[in-house]
Amino acid sequence: MIRANVRVNGIVQGVGFRPFIHKQITEYELLGWIRNTSDGAEIELEGTEEHIDCFIADLWTRAPKLAVIESVDFDKFHDLKNYTEFKIIESKSLDHRNTLISPDVCICDDCLAELRDPKNKRFRYPFINCTNCGPRFTIIKDVPYDRPKTTMGVFPMCPECEGEYKTITDRRYHAQPTCCSDCGPHLIWKDEEGSEIRAKDSAEDTVLVRKAQEYLKSGKIVAVKGLGGIHLACGFEDPEVPLKLRRRKHRDEKPFAIMCRDMDVVRRLCEVTPEEEKILTGFRRPIVLMNKKEKGSLLQISENGFVGIMLPYTPLHYLLFDEEGGIDSLVMTSANISDKPIMYRNEEAYEELAGIADGFLLNNRDIHVRCDDSLMWVYRGSEYLARRSRGYVPFPVIMKEELKPILACGAEQKASFCLSKGNYVFPSQHIGDLKNLETLENYEDQIAHFENIFDMKPQALVCDLHPDYMSTEYAQNRADDDSLPLLQVQHHYAHMASCMADNNLNEPVIGVIWDGTGYGTDGTIWGGEFLAGDYSGFQRFGHIDTIRLPGGDRVTKELDRIGISLLKDSGLDWAGRFENAQQIAQVLDMDVNCPKASSMGRLFDGVCAILGIKHKASYEGQGAVLLEAAAEENVTRVYPCEITDGVFTYKLMLQAMLEDLDRGVSAGNCAAAFMNTMVAMALEICAEISGKTGIRKVVLSGGTFQNQYMLSRIMDALEKQSLEPYCHHRVSCSDEGLSLGQLMIANARNL
């Protein structure tokens, strides 16, 4: 007989790890205790050494499905404490914390069955949950993960729920959010007249769900509170309803997401691959961007070939889609105003959404951390993230090496941050564009929250090279206040390093980094870059030729300005192809406020305008999105591809494009030929860099690689050239993912 002290690190809190161990321990004939600690879980055991060794070995393969074990350490002792039982004891806060926290988890099959069972005490209760499902990250205020340290702390358990919580054979054994209609939260309904109803039991909750269903079926807009924030929901079969939501929300053309009752409804709307279905139905429940069943359908939802689809993930969502309600799909879009973060507080919603939402279906369970829906494509069978948020955060990106404690502050658009601790990097959830005070405050609050729950004190800071980003200002002020070293990293180099880290590469690579804009090391604007290097440094080997941007930032909305600039500076016919062309040409002639940018994003915008696909953009990247959507299938031709000393010039390409248009070739055919030309250009420059350096690994990063047409063709072309291409999977290729690259570069610099 011996005694062993076992420490388990990983996602072992909020996933039923302690009750699972309690249930399993009897077959090993062991006694002792288990508790949560700030490090993870600690287990003290007494029994035969053989049984203890078997128990420890089996931990790796027999953990609960939501648990992720990262390490198991143990010590053995020969002095016994003569335990007489095995029990869960009070959690222990240590001087340091090294625990992982579970993301929010969609309702499990067992809870869903109870939700629909008239004989069950939680029948139609909108907050049903258990050890295997429900809110986690968004309700946690502090660790260890115990009820008083969550927003459920204000709801004392009734005797029956407490009995389940304490019964080892029960599915809710030590499930912190355990509640029922007698002791848990309830729904709140408020109509457009300001009349408010607060439910007190499941029957009243059902009445409020029915009110929301009536509103939705009559073409009204309802604000619905979810796990990490509030959605605006409406029907879409009548195109006027989502158009009304667009007008009220001032979101003219940016795509909406759809929540579908089940996969049968999804298949009516979209083409579905087995890999997409697996991710849609998994416990993370992201929005998956999928090919429409009919390319020209659902234009009131999405003007391109993709539509974002998600399945219900809370009990309330399932109640909204019940058979009696007669609803099988709804627009579900984040409730936010003018680029502000998603709303998550009731009073804020009442105030800010007045005049937008006709009704409010909220509740009295507070959200502590706002967290948007995650968004992705499925590429080559794997997740290809556009937005890493609910369901994924705060799970870390795990690296092969130990990292210094660093805070990486990200960029400005699609802002995020990363914290490192050991071999973990913790990327934040989607924050939004750092262009207003509300988003900046959320950004700062989340940094403080992450540092607290992961007990992480940065020893260095890293940020973008751009001097005017709010994230740069935050990093500089924080470095000054805390007397910490600060590194500023070039934007596209950070993108390259991010894709390296995403794929656990720590060797020289070629980086094809294409996006909108980033501040270059030479003080100019970059965006269509070919780099080579590693975490210790990089060299710029090539880029697309610079484009003059008449009016500066105005070009991101007024795409004709770029189209005229491209044609005029190439000596090609521009007159008569655009409205107000002469006025813009005069700005170019005076060369006032005409910064230059080697930007792939701006090249896409300009070509979109030249082809007549879109002249004025209503959201960031719209020109590129519509150019991809317009591209005809099975077009293999390529325009002339002129490259001199690593610089791609576009005169010959544009000249051929104009000739196509003048002889009646469709804009869709030309769009495909243009993107094929970008693929050919990338292949040629990468082959040239590889020949000079001997590097064969190529990483693809930057927002342009959200273009699935480009991504798939460049990956295929590089592979056929016997190069080794890598794209993103664990973080986004957009600016949201580049904080990971910043962090890895800073770690390599020994700050």
mmCIF file of C-alpha atoms in Angstrom, residues 353-510:
data_model
loop_
_atom_site.group_PDB
_atom_site.id
_atom_site.type_symbol
_atom_site.label_atom_id
_atom_site.label_comp_id
_atom_site.label_asym_id
_atom_site.label_seq_id
_atom_site.Cartn_x
_atom_site.Cartn_y
_atom_site.Cartn_z
ATOM 1 C CA LEU A 353 -31.517 48.606 -29.880
ATOM 2 C CA ALA A 354 -34.580 50.800 -29.459
ATOM 3 C CA GLY A 355 -35.910 51.350 -32.955
ATOM 4 C CA ILE A 356 -34.080 48.279 -34.274
ATOM 5 C CA ALA A 357 -35.609 45.400 -32.313
ATOM 6 C CA ASP A 358 -39.395 45.144 -32.004
ATOM 7 C CA GLY A 359 -39.145 42.743 -29.074
ATOM 8 C CA PHE A 360 -36.533 41.568 -26.582
ATOM 9 C CA LEU A 361 -36.189 37.943 -25.393
ATOM 10 C CA LEU A 362 -33.521 38.316 -22.709
ATOM 11 C CA ASN A 363 -32.866 36.730 -19.299
ATOM 12 C CA ASN A 364 -31.502 37.485 -15.832
ATOM 13 C CA ARG A 365 -28.331 35.378 -16.089
ATOM 14 C CA ASP A 366 -25.468 37.812 -16.587
ATOM 15 C CA ILE A 367 -22.804 37.305 -19.240
ATOM 16 C CA HIS A 368 -19.414 38.117 -17.734
ATOM 17 C CA VAL A 369 -17.376 37.871 -20.958
ATOM 18 C CA ARG A 370 -18.862 38.799 -24.330
ATOM 19 C CA CYS A 371 -17.967 36.351 -27.051
ATOM 20 C CA ASP A 372 -19.161 36.440 -30.666
ATOM 21 C CA ASP A 373 -19.982 33.369 -32.741
ATOM 22 C CA SER A 374 -16.982 31.745 -34.393
ATOM 23 C CA LEU A 375 -16.886 31.822 -38.189
ATOM 24 C CA MET A 376 -15.073 29.547 -40.644
ATOM 25 C CA TRP A 377 -14.882 27.693 -43.894
ATOM 26 C CA VAL A 378 -14.031 24.014 -44.138
ATOM 27 C CA TYR A 379 -10.941 23.639 -46.335
ATOM 28 C CA ARG A 380 -9.427 20.257 -47.146
ATOM 29 C CA GLY A 381 -11.604 18.758 -44.453
ATOM 30 C CA SER A 382 -10.329 21.039 -41.660
ATOM 31 C CA GLU A 383 -11.450 24.227 -39.983
ATOM 32 C CA TYR A 384 -10.275 27.363 -41.784
ATOM 33 C CA LEU A 385 -11.092 30.131 -39.337
ATOM 34 C CA ALA A 386 -12.301 33.590 -40.241
ATOM 35 C CA ARG A 387 -13.162 34.402 -36.619
ATOM 36 C CA ARG A 388 -12.008 32.415 -33.589
ATOM 37 C CA SER A 389 -14.380 33.063 -30.723
ATOM 38 C CA ARG A 390 -17.229 31.189 -28.963
ATOM 39 C CA GLY A 391 -16.570 27.468 -28.645
ATOM 40 C CA TYR A 392 -12.831 27.873 -29.225
ATOM 41 C CA VAL A 393 -11.738 30.580 -26.777
ATOM 42 C CA PRO A 394 -10.066 30.425 -24.283
ATOM 43 C CA PHE A 395 -8.508 27.121 -25.336
ATOM 44 C CA PRO A 396 -4.816 27.737 -26.108
ATOM 45 C CA VAL A 397 -2.738 27.186 -29.211
ATOM 46 C CA ILE A 398 -0.158 24.670 -28.011
ATOM 47 C CA MET A 399 3.426 25.192 -29.146
ATOM 48 C CA LYS A 400 6.308 22.745 -29.101
ATOM 49 C CA GLU A 401 8.631 24.970 -27.064
ATOM 50 C CA GLU A 402 8.464 26.862 -23.781
ATOM 51 C CA LEU A 403 7.677 30.546 -24.308
ATOM 52 C CA LYS A 404 8.484 33.632 -22.284
ATOM 53 C CA PRO A 405 5.520 35.469 -20.683
ATOM 54 C CA ILE A 406 4.635 37.941 -23.466
ATOM 55 C CA LEU A 407 1.591 40.036 -24.353
ATOM 56 C CA ALA A 408 1.115 40.504 -28.106
ATOM 57 C CA CYS A 409 -1.267 43.374 -28.832
ATOM 58 C CA GLY A 410 -2.310 42.662 -32.434
ATOM 59 C CA ALA A 411 -3.236 45.277 -35.018
ATOM 60 C CA GLU A 412 -6.310 47.513 -35.500
ATOM 61 C CA GLN A 413 -8.805 45.790 -37.796
ATOM 62 C CA LYS A 414 -10.154 42.518 -36.427
ATOM 63 C CA ALA A 415 -8.199 43.214 -33.275
ATOM 64 C CA SER A 416 -7.041 40.438 -30.995
ATOM 65 C CA PHE A 417 -4.296 39.814 -28.494
ATOM 66 C CA CYS A 418 -2.266 36.798 -27.360
ATOM 67 C CA LEU A 419 -0.729 35.855 -24.025
ATOM 68 C CA SER A 420 1.909 33.155 -23.609
ATOM 69 C CA LYS A 421 2.600 30.937 -20.642
ATOM 70 C CA GLY A 422 4.781 27.847 -20.795
ATOM 71 C CA ASN A 423 4.076 26.205 -24.136
ATOM 72 C CA TYR A 424 0.576 27.695 -24.288
ATOM 73 C CA VAL A 425 -0.494 30.729 -26.305
ATOM 74 C CA PHE A 426 -3.915 32.095 -25.382
ATOM 75 C CA PRO A 427 -5.449 34.034 -28.306
ATOM 76 C CA SER A 428 -8.345 36.245 -27.299
ATOM 77 C CA GLN A 429 -11.837 36.011 -28.697
ATOM 78 C CA HIS A 430 -12.888 38.319 -31.549
ATOM 79 C CA ILE A 431 -12.682 41.905 -30.277
ATOM 80 C CA GLY A 432 -13.573 43.951 -33.392
ATOM 81 C CA ASP A 433 -11.978 46.949 -35.054
ATOM 82 C CA LEU A 434 -10.160 49.278 -32.640
ATOM 83 C CA LYS A 435 -11.764 52.428 -33.977
ATOM 84 C CA ASN A 436 -13.871 53.612 -31.046
ATOM 85 C CA LEU A 437 -13.719 53.940 -27.281
ATOM 86 C CA GLU A 438 -16.159 51.098 -26.580
ATOM 87 C CA THR A 439 -14.074 48.553 -28.486
ATOM 88 C CA LEU A 440 -10.860 49.807 -26.899
ATOM 89 C CA GLU A 441 -12.384 49.450 -23.426
ATOM 90 C CA ASN A 442 -13.465 45.890 -24.224
ATOM 91 C CA TYR A 443 -9.972 45.144 -25.550
ATOM 92 C CA GLU A 444 -8.340 46.444 -22.355
ATOM 93 C CA ASP A 445 -10.882 44.660 -20.125
ATOM 94 C CA GLN A 446 -10.266 41.341 -21.860
ATOM 95 C CA ILE A 447 -6.486 41.669 -21.545
ATOM 96 C CA ALA A 448 -6.918 42.235 -17.797
ATOM 97 C CA HIS A 449 -9.341 39.291 -17.524
ATOM 98 C CA PHE A 450 -7.023 36.893 -19.373
ATOM 99 C CA GLU A 451 -4.041 37.982 -17.282
ATOM 100 C CA ASN A 452 -6.077 37.318 -14.138
ATOM 101 C CA ILE A 453 -7.627 33.934 -14.949
ATOM 102 C CA PHE A 454 -4.388 32.580 -16.405
ATOM 103 C CA ASP A 455 -2.210 34.238 -13.746
ATOM 104 C CA MET A 456 0.016 35.722 -16.414
ATOM 105 C CA LYS A 457 2.227 38.771 -15.877
ATOM 106 C CA PRO A 458 3.894 39.834 -19.135
ATOM 107 C CA GLN A 459 7.634 40.327 -19.089
ATOM 108 C CA ALA A 460 7.574 41.943 -22.532
ATOM 109 C CA LEU A 461 5.118 43.533 -24.969
ATOM 110 C CA VAL A 462 4.923 43.395 -28.746
ATOM 111 C CA CYS A 463 2.728 45.354 -31.150
ATOM 112 C CA ASP A 464 2.387 46.503 -34.748
ATOM 113 C CA LEU A 465 4.809 48.915 -36.405
ATOM 114 C CA HIS A 466 1.998 51.338 -37.309
ATOM 115 C CA PRO A 467 2.297 54.411 -35.042
ATOM 116 C CA ASP A 468 -1.407 55.357 -35.118
ATOM 117 C CA TYR A 469 -3.063 52.081 -34.118
ATOM 118 C CA MET A 470 -4.883 52.130 -30.776
ATOM 119 C CA SER A 471 -3.228 48.780 -30.010
ATOM 120 C CA THR A 472 0.177 50.391 -30.570
ATOM 121 C CA GLU A 473 -0.717 53.253 -28.233
ATOM 122 C CA TYR A 474 -1.947 50.780 -25.608
ATOM 123 C CA ALA A 475 1.322 48.786 -25.862
ATOM 124 C CA GLN A 476 3.484 51.896 -25.614
ATOM 125 C CA ASN A 477 1.591 53.212 -22.588
ATOM 126 C CA ARG A 478 1.603 49.813 -20.892
ATOM 127 C CA ALA A 479 5.334 49.379 -21.538
ATOM 128 C CA ASP A 480 6.014 52.785 -20.009
ATOM 129 C CA ASP A 481 3.730 52.237 -17.007
ATOM 130 C CA ASP A 482 5.071 48.750 -16.198
ATOM 131 C CA SER A 483 8.697 49.394 -17.280
ATOM 132 C CA LEU A 484 8.567 46.536 -19.783
ATOM 133 C CA PRO A 485 10.504 46.095 -23.031
ATOM 134 C CA LEU A 486 8.437 46.730 -26.175
ATOM 135 C CA LEU A 487 9.041 45.340 -29.662
ATOM 136 C CA GLN A 488 7.249 46.702 -32.747
ATOM 137 C CA VAL A 489 6.904 44.170 -35.562
ATOM 138 C CA GLN A 490 6.174 44.805 -39.211
ATOM 139 C CA HIS A 491 2.606 43.821 -40.032
ATOM 140 C CA HIS A 492 3.222 41.302 -42.827
ATOM 141 C CA TYR A 493 6.178 39.719 -41.087
ATOM 142 C CA ALA A 494 3.806 39.058 -38.153
ATOM 143 C CA HIS A 495 1.357 37.426 -40.593
ATOM 144 C CA MET A 496 4.138 35.163 -41.866
ATOM 145 C CA ALA A 497 5.184 34.200 -38.339
ATOM 146 C CA SER A 498 1.544 33.565 -37.407
ATOM 147 C CA CYS A 499 1.142 30.959 -40.139
ATOM 148 C CA MET A 500 4.479 29.435 -39.126
ATOM 149 C CA ALA A 501 3.285 29.122 -35.521
ATOM 150 C CA ASP A 502 -0.122 27.842 -36.622
ATOM 151 C CA ASN A 503 1.700 24.948 -38.302
ATOM 152 C CA ASN A 504 4.434 24.563 -35.627
ATOM 153 C CA LEU A 505 7.178 25.516 -38.107
ATOM 154 C CA ASN A 506 10.439 26.826 -36.687
ATOM 155 C CA GLU A 507 12.661 27.101 -39.753
ATOM 156 C CA PRO A 508 13.075 29.491 -42.682
ATOM 157 C CA VAL A 509 9.995 29.831 -44.898
ATOM 158 C CA ILE A 510 8.778 31.837 -47.865
#
